[in-house]
PDB file of C-alpha atoms and ligand atoms in Angstrom:
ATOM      1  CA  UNK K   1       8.144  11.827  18.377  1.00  0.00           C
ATOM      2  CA  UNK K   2       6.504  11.726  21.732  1.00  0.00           C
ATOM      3  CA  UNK K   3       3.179   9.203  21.406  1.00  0.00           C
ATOM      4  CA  UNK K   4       2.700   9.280  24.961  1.00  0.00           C
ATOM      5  CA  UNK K   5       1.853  12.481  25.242  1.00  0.00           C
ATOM      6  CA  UNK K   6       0.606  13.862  21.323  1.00  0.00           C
ATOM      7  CA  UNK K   7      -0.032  12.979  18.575  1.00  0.00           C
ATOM      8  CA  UNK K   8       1.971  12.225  15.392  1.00  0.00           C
ATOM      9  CA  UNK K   9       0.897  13.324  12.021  1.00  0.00           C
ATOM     10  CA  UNK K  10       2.159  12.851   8.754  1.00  0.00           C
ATOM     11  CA  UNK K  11       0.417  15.289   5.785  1.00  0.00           C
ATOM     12  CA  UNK K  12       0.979  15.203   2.099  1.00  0.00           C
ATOM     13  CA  UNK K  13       1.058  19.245   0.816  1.00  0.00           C
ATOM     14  CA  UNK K  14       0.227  18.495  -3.149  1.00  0.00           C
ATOM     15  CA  UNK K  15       0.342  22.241  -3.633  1.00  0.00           C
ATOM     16  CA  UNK K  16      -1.132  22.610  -7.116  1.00  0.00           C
ATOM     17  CA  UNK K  17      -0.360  18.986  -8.135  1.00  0.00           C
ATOM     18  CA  UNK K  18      -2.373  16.063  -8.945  1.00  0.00           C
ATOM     19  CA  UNK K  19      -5.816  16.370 -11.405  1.00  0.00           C
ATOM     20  CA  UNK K  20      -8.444  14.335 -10.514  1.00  0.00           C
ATOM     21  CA  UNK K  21      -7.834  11.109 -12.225  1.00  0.00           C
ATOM     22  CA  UNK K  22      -4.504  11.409 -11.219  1.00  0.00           C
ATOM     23  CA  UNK K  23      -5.758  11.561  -7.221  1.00  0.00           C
ATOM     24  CA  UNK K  24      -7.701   8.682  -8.558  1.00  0.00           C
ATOM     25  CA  UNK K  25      -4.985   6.514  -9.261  1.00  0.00           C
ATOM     26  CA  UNK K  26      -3.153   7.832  -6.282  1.00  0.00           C
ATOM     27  CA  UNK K  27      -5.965   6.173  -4.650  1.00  0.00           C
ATOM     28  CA  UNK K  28      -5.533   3.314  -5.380  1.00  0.00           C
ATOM     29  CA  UNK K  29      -1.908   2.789  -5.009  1.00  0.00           C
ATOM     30  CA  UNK K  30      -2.304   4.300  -1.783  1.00  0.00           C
ATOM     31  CA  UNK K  31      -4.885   2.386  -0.119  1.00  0.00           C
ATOM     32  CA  UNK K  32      -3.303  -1.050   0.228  1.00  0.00           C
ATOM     33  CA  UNK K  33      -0.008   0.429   1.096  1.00  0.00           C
ATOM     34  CA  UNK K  34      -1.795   2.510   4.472  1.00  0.00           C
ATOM     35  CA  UNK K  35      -0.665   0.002   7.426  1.00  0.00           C
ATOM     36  CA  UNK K  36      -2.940  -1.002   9.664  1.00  0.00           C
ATOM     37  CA  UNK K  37      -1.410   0.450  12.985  1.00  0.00           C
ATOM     38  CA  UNK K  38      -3.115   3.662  14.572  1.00  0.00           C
ATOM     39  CA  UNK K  39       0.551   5.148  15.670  1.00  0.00           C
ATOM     40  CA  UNK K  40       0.329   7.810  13.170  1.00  0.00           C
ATOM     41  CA  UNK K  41      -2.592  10.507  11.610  1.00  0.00           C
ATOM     42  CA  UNK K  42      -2.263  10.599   8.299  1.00  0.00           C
ATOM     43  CA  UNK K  43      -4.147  13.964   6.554  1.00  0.00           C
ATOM     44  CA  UNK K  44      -3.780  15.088   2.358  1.00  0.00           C
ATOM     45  CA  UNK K  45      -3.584  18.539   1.093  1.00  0.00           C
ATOM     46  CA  UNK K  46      -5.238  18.240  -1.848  1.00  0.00           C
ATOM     47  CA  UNK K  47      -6.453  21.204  -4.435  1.00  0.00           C
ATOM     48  CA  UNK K  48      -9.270  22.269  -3.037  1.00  0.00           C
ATOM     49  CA  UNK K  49     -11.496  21.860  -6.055  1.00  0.00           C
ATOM     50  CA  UNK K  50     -10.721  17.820  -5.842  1.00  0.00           C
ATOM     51  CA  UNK K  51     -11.783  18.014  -2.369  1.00  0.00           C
ATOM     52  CA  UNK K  52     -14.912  17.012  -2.829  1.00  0.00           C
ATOM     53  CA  UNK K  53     -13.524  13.349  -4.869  1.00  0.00           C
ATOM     54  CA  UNK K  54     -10.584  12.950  -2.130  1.00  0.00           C
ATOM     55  CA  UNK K  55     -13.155  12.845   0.821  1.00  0.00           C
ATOM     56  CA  UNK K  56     -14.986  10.380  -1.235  1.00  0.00           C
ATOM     57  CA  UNK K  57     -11.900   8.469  -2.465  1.00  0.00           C
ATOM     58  CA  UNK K  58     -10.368   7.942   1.390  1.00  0.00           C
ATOM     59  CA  UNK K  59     -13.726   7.312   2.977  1.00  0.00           C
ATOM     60  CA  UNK K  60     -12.739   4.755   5.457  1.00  0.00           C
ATOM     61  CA  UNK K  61      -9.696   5.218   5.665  1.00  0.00           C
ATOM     62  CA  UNK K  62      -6.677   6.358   8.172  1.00  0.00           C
ATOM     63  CA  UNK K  63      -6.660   9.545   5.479  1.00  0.00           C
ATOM     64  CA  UNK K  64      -8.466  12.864   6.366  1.00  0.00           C
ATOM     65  CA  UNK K  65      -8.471  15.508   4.103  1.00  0.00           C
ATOM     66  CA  UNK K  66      -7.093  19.098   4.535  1.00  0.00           C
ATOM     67  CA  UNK K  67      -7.360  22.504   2.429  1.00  0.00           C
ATOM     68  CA  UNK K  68      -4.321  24.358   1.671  1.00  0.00           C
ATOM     69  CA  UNK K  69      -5.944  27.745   2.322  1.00  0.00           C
ATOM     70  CA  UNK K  70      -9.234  29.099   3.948  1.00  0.00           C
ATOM     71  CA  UNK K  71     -10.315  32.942   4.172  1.00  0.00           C
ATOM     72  CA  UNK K  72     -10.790  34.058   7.315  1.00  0.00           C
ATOM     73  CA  UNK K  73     -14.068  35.684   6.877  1.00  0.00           C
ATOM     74  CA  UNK K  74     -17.698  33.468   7.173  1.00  0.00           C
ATOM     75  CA  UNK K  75     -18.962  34.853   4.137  1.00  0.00           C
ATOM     76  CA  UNK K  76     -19.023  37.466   1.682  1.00  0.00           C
ATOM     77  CA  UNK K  77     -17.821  39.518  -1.927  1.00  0.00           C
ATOM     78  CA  UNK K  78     -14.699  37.609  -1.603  1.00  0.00           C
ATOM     79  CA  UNK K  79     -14.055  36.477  -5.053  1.00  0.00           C
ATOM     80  CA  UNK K  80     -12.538  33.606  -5.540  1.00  0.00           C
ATOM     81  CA  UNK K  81     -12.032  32.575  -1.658  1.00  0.00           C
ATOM     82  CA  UNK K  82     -13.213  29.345   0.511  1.00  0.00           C
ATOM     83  CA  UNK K  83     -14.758  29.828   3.909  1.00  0.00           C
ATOM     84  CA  UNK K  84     -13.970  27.375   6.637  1.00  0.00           C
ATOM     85  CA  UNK K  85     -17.582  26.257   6.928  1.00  0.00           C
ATOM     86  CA  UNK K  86     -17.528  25.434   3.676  1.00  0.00           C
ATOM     87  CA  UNK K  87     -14.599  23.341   3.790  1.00  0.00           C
ATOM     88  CA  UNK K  88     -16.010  21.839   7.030  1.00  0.00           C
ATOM     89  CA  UNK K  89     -19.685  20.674   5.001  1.00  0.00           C
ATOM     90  CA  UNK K  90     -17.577  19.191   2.638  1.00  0.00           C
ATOM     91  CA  UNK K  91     -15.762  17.127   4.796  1.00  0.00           C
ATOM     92  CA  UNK K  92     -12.114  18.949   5.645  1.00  0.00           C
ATOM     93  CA  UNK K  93     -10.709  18.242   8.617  1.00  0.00           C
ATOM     94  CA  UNK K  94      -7.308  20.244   8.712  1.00  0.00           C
ATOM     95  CA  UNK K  95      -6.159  23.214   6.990  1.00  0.00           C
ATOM     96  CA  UNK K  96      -2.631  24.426   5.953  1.00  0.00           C
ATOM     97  CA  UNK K  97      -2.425  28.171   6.957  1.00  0.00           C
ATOM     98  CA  UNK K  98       0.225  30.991   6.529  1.00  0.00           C
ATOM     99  CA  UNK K  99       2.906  28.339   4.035  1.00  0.00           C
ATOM    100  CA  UNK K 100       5.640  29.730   3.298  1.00  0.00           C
ATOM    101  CA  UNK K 101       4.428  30.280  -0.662  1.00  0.00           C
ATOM    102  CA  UNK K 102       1.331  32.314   0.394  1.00  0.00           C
ATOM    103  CA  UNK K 103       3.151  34.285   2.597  1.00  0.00           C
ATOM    104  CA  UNK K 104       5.671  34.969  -0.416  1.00  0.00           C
ATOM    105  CA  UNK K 105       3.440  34.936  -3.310  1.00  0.00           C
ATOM    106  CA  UNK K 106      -0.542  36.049  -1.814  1.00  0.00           C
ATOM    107  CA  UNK K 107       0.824  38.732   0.685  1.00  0.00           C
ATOM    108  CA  UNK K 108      -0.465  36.184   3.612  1.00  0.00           C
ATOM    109  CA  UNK K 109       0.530  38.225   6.716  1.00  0.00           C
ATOM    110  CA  UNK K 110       1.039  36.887  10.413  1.00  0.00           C
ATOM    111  CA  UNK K 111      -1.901  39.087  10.929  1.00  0.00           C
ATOM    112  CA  UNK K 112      -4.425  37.236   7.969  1.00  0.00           C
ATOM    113  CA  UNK K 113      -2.516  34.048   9.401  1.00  0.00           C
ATOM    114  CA  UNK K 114      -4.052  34.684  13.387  1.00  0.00           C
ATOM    115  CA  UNK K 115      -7.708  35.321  11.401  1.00  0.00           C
ATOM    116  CA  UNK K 116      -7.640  32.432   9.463  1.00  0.00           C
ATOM    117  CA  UNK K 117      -6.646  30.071  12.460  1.00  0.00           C
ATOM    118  CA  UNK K 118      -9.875  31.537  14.195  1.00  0.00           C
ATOM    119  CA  UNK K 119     -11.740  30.905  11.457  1.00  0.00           C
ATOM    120  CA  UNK K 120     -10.660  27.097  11.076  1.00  0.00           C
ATOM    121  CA  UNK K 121     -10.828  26.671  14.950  1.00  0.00           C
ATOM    122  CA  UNK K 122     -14.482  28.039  14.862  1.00  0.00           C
ATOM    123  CA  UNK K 123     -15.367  25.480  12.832  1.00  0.00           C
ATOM    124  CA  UNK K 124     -13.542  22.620  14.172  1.00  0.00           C
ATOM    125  CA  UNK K 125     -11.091  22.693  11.254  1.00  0.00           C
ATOM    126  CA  UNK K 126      -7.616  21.625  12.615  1.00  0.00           C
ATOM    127  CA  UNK K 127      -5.004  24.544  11.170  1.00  0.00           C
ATOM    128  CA  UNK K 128      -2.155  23.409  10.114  1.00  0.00           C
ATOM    129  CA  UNK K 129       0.471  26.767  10.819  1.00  0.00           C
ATOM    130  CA  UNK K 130       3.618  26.732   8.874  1.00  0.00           C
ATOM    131  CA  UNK K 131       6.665  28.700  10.189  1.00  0.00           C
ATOM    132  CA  UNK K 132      10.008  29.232   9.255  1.00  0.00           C
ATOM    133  CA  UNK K 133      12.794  31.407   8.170  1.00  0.00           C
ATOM    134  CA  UNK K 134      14.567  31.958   5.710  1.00  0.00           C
ATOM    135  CA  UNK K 135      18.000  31.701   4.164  1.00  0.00           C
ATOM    136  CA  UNK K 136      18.716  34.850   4.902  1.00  0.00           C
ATOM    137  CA  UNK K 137      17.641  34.427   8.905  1.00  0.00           C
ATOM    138  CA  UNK K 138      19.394  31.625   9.648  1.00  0.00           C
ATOM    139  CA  UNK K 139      22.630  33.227   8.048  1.00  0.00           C
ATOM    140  CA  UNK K 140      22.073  36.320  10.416  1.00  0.00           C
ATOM    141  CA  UNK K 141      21.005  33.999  13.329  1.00  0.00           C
ATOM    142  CA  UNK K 142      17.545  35.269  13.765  1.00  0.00           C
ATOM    143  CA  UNK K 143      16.065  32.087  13.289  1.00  0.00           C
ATOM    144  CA  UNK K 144      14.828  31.569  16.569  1.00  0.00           C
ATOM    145  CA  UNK K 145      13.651  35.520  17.145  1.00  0.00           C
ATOM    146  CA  UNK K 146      12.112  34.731  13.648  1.00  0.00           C
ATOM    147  CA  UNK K 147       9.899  31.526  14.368  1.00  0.00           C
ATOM    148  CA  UNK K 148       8.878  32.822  18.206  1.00  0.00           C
ATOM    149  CA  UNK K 149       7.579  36.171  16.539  1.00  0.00           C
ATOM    150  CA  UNK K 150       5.526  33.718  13.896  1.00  0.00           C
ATOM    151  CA  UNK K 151       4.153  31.328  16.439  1.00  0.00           C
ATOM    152  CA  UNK K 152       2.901  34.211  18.743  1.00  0.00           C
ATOM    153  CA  UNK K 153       1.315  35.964  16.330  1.00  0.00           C
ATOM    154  CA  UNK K 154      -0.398  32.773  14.993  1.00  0.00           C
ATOM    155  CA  UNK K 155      -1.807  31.728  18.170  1.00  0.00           C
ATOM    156  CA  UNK K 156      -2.910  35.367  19.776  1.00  0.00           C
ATOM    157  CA  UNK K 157      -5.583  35.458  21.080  1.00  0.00           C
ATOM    158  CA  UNK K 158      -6.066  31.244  20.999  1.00  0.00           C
ATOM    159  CA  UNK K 159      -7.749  30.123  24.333  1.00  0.00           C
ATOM    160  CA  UNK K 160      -5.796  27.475  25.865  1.00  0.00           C
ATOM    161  CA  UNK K 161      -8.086  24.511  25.476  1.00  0.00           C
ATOM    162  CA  UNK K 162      -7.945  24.914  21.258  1.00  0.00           C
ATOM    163  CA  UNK K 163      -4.299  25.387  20.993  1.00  0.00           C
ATOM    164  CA  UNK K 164      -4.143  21.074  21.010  1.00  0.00           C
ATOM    165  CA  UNK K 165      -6.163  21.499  17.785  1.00  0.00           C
ATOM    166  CA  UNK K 166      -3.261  23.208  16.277  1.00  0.00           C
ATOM    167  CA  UNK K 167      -0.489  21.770  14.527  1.00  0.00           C
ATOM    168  CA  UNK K 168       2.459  23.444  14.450  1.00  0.00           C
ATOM    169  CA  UNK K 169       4.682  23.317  11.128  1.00  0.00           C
ATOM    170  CA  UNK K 170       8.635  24.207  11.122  1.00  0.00           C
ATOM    171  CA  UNK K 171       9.118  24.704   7.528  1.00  0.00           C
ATOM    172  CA  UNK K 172      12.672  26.192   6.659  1.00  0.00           C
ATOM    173  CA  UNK K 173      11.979  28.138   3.809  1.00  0.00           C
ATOM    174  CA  UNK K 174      15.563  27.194   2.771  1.00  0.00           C
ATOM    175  CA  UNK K 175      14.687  23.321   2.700  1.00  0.00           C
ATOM    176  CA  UNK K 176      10.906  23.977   0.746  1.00  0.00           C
ATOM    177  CA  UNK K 177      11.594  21.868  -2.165  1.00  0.00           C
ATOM    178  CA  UNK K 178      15.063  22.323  -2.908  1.00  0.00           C
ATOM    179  CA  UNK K 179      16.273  18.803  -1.770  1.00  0.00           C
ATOM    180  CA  UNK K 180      17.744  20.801   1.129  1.00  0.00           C
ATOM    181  CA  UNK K 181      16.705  18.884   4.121  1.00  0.00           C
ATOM    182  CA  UNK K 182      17.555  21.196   7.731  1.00  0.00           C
ATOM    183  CA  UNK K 183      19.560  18.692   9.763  1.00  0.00           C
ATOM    184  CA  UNK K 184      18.238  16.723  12.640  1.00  0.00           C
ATOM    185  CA  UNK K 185      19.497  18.979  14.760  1.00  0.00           C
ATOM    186  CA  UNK K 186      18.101  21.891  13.154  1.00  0.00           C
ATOM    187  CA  UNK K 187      14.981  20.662  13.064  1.00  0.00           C
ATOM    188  CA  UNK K 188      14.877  19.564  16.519  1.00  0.00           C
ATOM    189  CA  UNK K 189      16.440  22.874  17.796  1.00  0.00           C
ATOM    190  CA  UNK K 190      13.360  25.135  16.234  1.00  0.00           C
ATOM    191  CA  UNK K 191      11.218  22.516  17.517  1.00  0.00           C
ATOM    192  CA  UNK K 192      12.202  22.504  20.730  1.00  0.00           C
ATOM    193  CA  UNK K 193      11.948  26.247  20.972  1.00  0.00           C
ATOM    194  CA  UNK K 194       8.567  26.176  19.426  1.00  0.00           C
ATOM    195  CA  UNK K 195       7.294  23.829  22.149  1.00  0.00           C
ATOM    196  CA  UNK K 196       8.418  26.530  24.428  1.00  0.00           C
ATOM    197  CA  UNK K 197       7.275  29.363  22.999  1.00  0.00           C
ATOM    198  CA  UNK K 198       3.806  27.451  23.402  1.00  0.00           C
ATOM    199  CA  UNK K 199       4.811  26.552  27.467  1.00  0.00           C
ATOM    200  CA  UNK K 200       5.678  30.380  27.840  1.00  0.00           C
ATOM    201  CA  UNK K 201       2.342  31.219  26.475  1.00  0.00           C
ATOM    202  CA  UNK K 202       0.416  28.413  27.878  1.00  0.00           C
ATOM    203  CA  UNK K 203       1.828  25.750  30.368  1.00  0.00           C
ATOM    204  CA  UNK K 204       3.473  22.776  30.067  1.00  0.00           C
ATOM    205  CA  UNK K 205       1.047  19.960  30.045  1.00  0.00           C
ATOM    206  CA  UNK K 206      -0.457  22.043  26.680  1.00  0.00           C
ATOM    207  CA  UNK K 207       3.646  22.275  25.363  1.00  0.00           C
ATOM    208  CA  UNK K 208       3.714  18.967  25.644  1.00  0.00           C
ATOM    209  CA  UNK K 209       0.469  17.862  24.195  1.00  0.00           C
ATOM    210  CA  UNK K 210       0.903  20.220  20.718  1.00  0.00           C
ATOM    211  CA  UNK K 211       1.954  18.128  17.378  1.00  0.00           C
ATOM    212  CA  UNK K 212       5.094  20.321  15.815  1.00  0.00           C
ATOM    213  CA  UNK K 213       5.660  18.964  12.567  1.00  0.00           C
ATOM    214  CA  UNK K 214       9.098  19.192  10.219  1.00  0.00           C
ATOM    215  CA  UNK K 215       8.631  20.371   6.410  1.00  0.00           C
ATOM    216  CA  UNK K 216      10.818  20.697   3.797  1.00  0.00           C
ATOM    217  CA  UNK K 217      12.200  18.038   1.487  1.00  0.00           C
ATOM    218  CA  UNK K 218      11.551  15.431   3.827  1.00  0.00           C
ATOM    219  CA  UNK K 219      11.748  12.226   1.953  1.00  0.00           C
ATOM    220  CA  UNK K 220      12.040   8.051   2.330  1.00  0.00           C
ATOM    221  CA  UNK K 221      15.448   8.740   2.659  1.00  0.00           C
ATOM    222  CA  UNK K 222      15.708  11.320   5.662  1.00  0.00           C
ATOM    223  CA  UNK K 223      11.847  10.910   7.584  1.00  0.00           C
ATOM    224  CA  UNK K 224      12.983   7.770   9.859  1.00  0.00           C
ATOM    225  CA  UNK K 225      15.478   9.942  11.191  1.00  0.00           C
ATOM    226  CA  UNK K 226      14.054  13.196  11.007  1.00  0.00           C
ATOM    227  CA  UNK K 227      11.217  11.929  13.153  1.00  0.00           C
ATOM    228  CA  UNK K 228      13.154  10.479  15.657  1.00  0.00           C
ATOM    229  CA  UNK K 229      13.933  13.718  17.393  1.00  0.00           C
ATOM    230  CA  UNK K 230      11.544  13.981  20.734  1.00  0.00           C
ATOM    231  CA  UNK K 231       9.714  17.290  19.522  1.00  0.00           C
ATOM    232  CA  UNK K 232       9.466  15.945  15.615  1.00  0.00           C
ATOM    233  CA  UNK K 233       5.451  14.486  16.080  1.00  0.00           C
ATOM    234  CA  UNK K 234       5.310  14.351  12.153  1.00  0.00           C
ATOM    235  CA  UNK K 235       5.975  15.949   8.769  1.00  0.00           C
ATOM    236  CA  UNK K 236       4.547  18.365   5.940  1.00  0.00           C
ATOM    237  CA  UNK K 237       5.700  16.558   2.794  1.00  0.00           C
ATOM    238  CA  UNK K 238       5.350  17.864  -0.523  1.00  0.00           C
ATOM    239  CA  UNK K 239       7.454  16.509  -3.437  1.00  0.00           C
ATOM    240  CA  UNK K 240       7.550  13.150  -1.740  1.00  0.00           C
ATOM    241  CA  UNK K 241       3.918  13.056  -1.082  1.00  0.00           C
ATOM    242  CA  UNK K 242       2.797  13.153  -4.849  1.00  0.00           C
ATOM    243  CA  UNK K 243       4.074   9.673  -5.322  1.00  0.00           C
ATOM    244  CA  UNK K 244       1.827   6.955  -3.319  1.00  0.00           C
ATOM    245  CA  UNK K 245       4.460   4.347  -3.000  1.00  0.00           C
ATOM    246  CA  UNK K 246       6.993   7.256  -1.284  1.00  0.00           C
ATOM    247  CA  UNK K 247       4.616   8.650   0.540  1.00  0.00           C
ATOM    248  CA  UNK K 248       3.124   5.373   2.532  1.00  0.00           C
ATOM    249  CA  UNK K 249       7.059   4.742   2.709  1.00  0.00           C
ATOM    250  CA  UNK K 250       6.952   7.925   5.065  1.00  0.00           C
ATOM    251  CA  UNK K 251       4.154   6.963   7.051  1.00  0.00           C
ATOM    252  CA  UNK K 252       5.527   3.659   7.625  1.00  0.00           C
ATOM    253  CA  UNK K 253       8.186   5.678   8.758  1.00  0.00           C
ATOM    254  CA  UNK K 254       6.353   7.609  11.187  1.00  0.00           C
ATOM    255  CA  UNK K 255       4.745   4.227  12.553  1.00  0.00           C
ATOM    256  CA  UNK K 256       7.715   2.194  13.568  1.00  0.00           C
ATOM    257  CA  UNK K 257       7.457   2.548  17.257  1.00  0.00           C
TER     258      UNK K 257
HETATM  259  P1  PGA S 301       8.814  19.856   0.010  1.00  0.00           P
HETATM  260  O1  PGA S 301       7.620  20.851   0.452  1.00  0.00           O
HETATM  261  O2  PGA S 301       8.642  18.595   0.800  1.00  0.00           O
HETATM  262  O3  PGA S 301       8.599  19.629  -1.472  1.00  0.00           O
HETATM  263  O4  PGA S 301      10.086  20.552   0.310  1.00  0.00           O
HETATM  264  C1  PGA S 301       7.200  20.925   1.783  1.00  0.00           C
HETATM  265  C2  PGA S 301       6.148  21.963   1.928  1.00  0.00           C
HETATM  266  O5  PGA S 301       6.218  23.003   1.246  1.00  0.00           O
HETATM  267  O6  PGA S 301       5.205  21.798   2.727  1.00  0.00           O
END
């Protein structure tokens, strides 16, 4: 983490986890466990049919609420999608885009990935962009080639004064829920060249101001640490995020200066 110069942000990915009355009671384990202190945004992926409740049930509060998908389009015969002004009138203020599992399991494409990061940024939705390679990759050593290919793609055609609305996510797909955390180093490596894939296509006073998040099976156990590294400004937690009491544990984590 670097607070003097971005922002750190800690985000709980439920996936497809947590009905209603179970973000409910989630709720209200959560809310007298958030601290006080400002050092750290904290933002929940919830289902997006119990985004209507979680925007309700973390009103005041240090918790915004994100979508874990948007279409890219404004409107239209687009059964079964969610347009980003329509997550924006209901109160959304970040968006996962391009994770790992839609890119595997809904064909999500770096292509659909660069539409749908217009489409949040045109509303003022903050995209979250999740990157990563996988085991496969980082066996051949293409991790790097990988992850600069993703984050160009994702941010073509981004001016340069909405690229700070972006959050960058390094997600090994390895780590996603396996209990296979990437090392510190690791994770700080793909960081680090993530930052300067962003310099290369920007400059360095936007590099520096970007929020590049770690994901995958970050935990109580491994955040403190994890987030120590300079260009670490946060996580994407999943598993750990479902529980309240593990998941303020992070974010206490993430707001020890
Ligand atoms: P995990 O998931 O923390 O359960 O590994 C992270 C993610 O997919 O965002």
């Amino acid at each position: 983490m670097n607070r003097r110069y971005r922002k750190t942000v800690i985000a709980g990915n439920w996936k497809m986890n947590l009905t209603l009355t179970e973000t409910q009671t989630f709720a209200e384990e959560l809310r007298p466990l958030l601290s006080r202190s400002k050092w750290c945004d904290v933002v929940l992926c919830v289902p997006a049919i119990n985004i209507p409740n979680a925007v309700r049930l973390f009103k005041n509060t240090r918790v915004a609420i994100a979508a874990q998908n948007v279409h890219y389009e404004d409107h239209g015969a687009f059964t079964g999608e969610l347009s980003a002004r329509m997550l924006r009138e209901q109160g959304v203020k970040y968006v996962i885009i391009g994770h790992s599992e839609r890119r595997q399991y809904y064909n999500e494409t770096d292509f659909t990935v660069n539409r749908k990061v217009h489409a949040a940024l045109a509303e003022g939705i903050n995209p979250i962009v999740c990157v990563g390679e996988s085991l496969e990759q980082r066996e051949l050593g293409v991790t790097l080639e990988h992850i600069t290919y993703q984050v160009k793609a994702a941010l073509s055609g981004v001016p340069a004064e909405k690229v700070r609305k972006i959050i960058l996510a390094y997600e090994p797909i390895w780590a996603i829920g396996t209990g296979k955390t990437a090392t510190t180093q690791q994770a700080e490596e793909v960081c680090q060249a993530i930052r300067t894939v962003v310099r290369k296509l920007y400059d360095a006073r936007i590099a520096r101001a970007v929020t590049i998040q770690y994901g995958g099976s970050m935990n109580t156990k491994n955040a403190a640490e994890l987030l120590a590294q300079p260009d670490v400004d946060g996580g994407l937690i999943g598993g750990a995020s479902l529980k309240a009491a593990d998941f303020a544990e992070i974010i206490n984590a993430a707001n020890q200066e």
